[in-house]
Coordinates of C-alpha atoms in Angstrom, one line a residue:
X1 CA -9.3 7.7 -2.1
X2 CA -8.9 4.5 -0.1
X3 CA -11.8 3.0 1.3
X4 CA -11.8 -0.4 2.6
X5 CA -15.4 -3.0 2.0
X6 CA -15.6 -6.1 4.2
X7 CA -18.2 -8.2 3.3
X8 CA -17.3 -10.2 6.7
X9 CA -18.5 -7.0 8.2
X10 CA -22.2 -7.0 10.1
X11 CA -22.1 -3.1 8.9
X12 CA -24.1 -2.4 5.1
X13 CA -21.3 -1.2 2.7
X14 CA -23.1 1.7 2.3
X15 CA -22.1 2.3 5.9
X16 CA -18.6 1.4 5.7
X17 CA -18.2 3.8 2.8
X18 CA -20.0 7.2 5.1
X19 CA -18.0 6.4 7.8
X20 CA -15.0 6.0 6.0
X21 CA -15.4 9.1 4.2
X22 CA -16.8 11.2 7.4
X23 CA -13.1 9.6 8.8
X24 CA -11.4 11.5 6.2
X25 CA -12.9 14.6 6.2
X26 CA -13.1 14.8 10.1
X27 CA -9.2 14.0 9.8
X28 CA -8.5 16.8 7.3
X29 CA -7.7 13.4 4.3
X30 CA -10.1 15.4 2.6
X31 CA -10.6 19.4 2.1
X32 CA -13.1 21.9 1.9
X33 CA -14.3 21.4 -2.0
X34 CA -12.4 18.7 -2.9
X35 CA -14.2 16.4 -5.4
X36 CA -15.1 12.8 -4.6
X37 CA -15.2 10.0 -7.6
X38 CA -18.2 10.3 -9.0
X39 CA -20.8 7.5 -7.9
X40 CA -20.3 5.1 -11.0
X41 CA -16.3 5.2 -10.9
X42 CA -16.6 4.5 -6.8
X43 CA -19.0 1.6 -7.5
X44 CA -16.3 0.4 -10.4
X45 CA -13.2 0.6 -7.7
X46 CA -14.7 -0.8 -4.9
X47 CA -16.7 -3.8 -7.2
X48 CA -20.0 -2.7 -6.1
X49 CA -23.4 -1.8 -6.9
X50 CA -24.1 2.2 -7.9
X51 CA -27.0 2.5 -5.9
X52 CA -24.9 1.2 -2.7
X53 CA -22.4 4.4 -4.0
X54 CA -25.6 6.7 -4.2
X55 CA -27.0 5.5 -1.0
X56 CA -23.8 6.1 0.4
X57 CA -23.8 9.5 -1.1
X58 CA -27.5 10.7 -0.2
X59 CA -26.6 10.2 3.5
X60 CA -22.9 12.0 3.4
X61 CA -25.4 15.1 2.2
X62 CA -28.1 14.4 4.8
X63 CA -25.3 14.6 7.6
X64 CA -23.9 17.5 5.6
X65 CA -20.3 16.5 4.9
X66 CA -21.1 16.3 0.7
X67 CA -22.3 18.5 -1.7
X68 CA -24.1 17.0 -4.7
X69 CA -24.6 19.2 -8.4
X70 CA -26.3 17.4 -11.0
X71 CA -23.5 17.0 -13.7
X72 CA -20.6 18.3 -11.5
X73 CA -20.5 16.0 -8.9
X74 CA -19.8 16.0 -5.5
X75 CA -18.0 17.8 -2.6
X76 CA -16.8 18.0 0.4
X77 CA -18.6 20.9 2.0
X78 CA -17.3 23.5 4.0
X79 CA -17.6 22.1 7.8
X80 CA -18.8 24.1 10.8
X81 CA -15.1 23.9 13.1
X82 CA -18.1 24.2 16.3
X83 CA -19.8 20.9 14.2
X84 CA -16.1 18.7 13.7
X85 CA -15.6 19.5 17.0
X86 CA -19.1 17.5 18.4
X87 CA -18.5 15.3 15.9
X88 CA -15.3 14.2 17.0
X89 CA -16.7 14.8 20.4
X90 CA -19.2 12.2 20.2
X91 CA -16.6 9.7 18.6
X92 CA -14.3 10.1 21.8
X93 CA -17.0 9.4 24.1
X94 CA -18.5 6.6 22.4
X95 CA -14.8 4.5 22.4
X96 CA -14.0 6.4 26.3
X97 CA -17.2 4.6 27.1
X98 CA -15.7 1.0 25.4
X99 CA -12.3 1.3 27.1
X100 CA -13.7 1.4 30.6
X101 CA -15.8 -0.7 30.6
X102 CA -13.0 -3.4 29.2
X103 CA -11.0 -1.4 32.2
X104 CA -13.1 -2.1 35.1
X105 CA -13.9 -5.8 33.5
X106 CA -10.2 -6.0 33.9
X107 CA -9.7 -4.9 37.4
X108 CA -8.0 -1.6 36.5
X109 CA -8.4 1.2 38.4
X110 CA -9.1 4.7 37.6
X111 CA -6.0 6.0 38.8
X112 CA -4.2 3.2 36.6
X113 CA -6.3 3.8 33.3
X114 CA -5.7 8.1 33.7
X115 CA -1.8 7.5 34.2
X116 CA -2.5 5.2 31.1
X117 CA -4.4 7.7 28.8
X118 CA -1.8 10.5 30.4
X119 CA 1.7 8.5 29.0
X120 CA -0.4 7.9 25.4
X121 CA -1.4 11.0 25.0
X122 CA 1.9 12.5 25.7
X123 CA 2.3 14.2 28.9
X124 CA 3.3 12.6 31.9
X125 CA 1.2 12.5 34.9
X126 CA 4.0 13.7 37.3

């Protein structure tokens, strides 16, 4: 599992590590019941502390992406397609919100930043 720590970053490293993992699992990286590295082995790749890794761990299972067993380890829980779906939802509308902003700070019209988001997305807007 690749996960990425900046310590440049104003975000905790527990942070970076849930939203990281909730990446992968809301991009299908990682599957239904698939086991993540235990807590100590994480905290050994990525050079930090356990508790960061348990922290980190504690809220996957409060948003309900993880499973935790005491001496199995944990999971990735079976998702709620309705819950991805918000999830991903909510993600959307959070960087939609970003981009127009920077789009009417620019001068760009609506018309301009739809025929933009049609030719990225793939269709054409003829």
């Amino acid at each position: 599992m690749d996960i990425v720590i900046s310590n440049a970053s104003g975000t905790p490293i527990y942070e970076q590590i849930v939203d990281q993992i909730k990446g992968m699992i809301l991009e299908g990286v990682l599957t239904e019941g698939e086991a993540l590295p235990s807590m100590r082995l994480l905290a050994q790749q990525l050079r930090i502390s356990v508790i960061t890794t348990k922290r980190a761990y504690e809220e996957l299972e409060r948003q309900d992406f993880i499973e935790s067993y005491t001496g199995k380890g944990s999971f990735v829980k079976a998702q709620n397609t309705e819950l991805l779906r918000e999830e991903n939802l909510r993600q959307i509308e959070a960087s939609l919100d970003t981009l127009c902003r920077k789009a009417r700070q620019s001068g760009i019209s609506l018309e301009e930043l739809q025929e933009l988001t049609a030719i990225i997305y793939g269709g054409a807007t003829e």
